[in-house]
Short mmCIF file of C-alpha atoms in Angstrom, two decimals:
data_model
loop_
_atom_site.label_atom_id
_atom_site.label_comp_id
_atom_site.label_asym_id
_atom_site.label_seq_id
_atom_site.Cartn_x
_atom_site.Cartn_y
_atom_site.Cartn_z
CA UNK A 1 -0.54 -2.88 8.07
CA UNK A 2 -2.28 0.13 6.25
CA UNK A 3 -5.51 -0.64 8.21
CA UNK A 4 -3.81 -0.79 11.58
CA UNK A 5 -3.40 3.00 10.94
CA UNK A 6 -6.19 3.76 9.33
CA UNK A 7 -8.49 5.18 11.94
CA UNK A 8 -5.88 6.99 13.50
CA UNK A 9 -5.19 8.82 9.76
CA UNK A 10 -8.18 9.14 7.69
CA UNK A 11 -10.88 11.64 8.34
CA UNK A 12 -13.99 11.73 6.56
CA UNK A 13 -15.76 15.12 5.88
CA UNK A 14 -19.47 14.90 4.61
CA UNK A 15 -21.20 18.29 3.52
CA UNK A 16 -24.52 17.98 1.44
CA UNK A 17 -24.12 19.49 -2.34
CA UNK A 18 -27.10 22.01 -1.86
CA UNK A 19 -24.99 22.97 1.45
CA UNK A 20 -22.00 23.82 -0.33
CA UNK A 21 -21.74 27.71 0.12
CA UNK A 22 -25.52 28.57 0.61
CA UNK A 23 -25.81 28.23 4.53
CA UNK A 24 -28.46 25.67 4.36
CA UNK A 25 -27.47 22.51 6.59
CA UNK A 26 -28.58 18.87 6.94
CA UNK A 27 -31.08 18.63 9.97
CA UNK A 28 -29.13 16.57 12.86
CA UNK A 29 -31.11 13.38 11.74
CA UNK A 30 -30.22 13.58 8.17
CA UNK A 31 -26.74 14.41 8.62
CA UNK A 32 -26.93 11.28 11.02
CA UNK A 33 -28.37 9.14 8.63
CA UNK A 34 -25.21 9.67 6.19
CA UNK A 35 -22.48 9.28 8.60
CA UNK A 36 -24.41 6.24 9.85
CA UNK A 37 -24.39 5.10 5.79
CA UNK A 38 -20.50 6.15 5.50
CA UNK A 39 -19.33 4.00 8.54
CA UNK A 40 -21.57 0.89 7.69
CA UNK A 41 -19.91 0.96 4.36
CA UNK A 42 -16.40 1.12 5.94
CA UNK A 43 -17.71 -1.19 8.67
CA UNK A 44 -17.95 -3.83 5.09
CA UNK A 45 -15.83 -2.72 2.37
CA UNK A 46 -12.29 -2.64 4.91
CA UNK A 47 -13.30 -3.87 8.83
CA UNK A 48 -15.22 -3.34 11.66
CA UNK A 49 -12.00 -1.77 13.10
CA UNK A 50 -11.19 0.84 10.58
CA UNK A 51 -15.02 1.51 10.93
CA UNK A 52 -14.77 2.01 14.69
CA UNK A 53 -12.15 4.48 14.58
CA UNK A 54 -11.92 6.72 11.44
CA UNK A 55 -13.63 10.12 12.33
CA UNK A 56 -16.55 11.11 10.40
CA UNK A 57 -17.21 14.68 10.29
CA UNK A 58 -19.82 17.19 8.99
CA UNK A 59 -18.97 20.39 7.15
CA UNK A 60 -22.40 21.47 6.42
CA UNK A 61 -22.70 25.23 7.78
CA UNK A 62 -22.43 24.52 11.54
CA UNK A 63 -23.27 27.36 13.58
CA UNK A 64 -23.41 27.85 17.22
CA UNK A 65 -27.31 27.36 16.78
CA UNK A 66 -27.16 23.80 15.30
CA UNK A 67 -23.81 22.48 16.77
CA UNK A 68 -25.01 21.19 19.80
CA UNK A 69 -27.64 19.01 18.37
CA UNK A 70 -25.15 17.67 15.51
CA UNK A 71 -22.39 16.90 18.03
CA UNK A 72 -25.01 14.55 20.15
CA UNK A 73 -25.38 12.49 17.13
CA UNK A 74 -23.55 8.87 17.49
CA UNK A 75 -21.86 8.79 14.20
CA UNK A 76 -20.80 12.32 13.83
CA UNK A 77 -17.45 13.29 15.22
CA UNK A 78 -16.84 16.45 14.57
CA UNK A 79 -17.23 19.51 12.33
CA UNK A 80 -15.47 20.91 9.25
CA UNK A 81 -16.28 24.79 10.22
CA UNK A 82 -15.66 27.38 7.45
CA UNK A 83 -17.21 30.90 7.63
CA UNK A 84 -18.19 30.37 11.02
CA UNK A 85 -14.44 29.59 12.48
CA UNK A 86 -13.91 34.07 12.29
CA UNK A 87 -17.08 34.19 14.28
CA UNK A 88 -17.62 34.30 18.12
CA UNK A 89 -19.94 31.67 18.06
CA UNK A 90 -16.81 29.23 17.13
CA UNK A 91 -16.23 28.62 20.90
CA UNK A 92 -19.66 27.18 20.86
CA UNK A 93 -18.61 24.62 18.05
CA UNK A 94 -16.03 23.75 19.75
CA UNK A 95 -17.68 23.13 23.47
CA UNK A 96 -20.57 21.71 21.59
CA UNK A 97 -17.73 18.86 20.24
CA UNK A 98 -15.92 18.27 23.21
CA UNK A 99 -19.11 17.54 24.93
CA UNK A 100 -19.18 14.44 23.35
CA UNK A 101 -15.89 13.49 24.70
#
């Protein structure tokens, strides 16, 4: 069925408005708060499952700075990185979200 798959091809990315291209970003509880909100609403609008196992992502200017405190954050899976992707500090993004692992 379509929500077999689901989880396995769906990702959510969440970036605030007011974040969108001014470098401001969500503190780590408020950006939790939102993914919590997205994944309840999946969790009762198409199952527990799909919940469970579509990836929920934040896009809100991560930095090497704020990464690490973002990635411990239960329902955040991951980052949508822009500007900072042609920056050194991108291999801290990406250690930051494998620590979660």
């Amino acid at each position: 069925s379509t929500q077999s798959t689901w989880g396995s091809r769906v990702v959510i990315a969440y970036e605030p408005v007011w974040a969108i291209g001014t470098g401001k970003v969500a503190t780590p509880d408020q950006a939790q708060e939102v993914h919590a909100f997205l994944r309840d609403w999946l969790k009762e609008k198409v199952s527990v499952d799909v919940a469970a196992t579509t990836r929920i992502i934040y896009g809100g200017s991560v930095t090497g700075k704020n990464c690490v405190e973002l990635a411990h954050k239960p329902d955040v899976d991951g980052f949508l990185v822009g500007g900072a992707s042609l920056k050194p500090e991108f291999l801290d993004i990406v250690a930051s979200s494998q620590s979660k692992a």
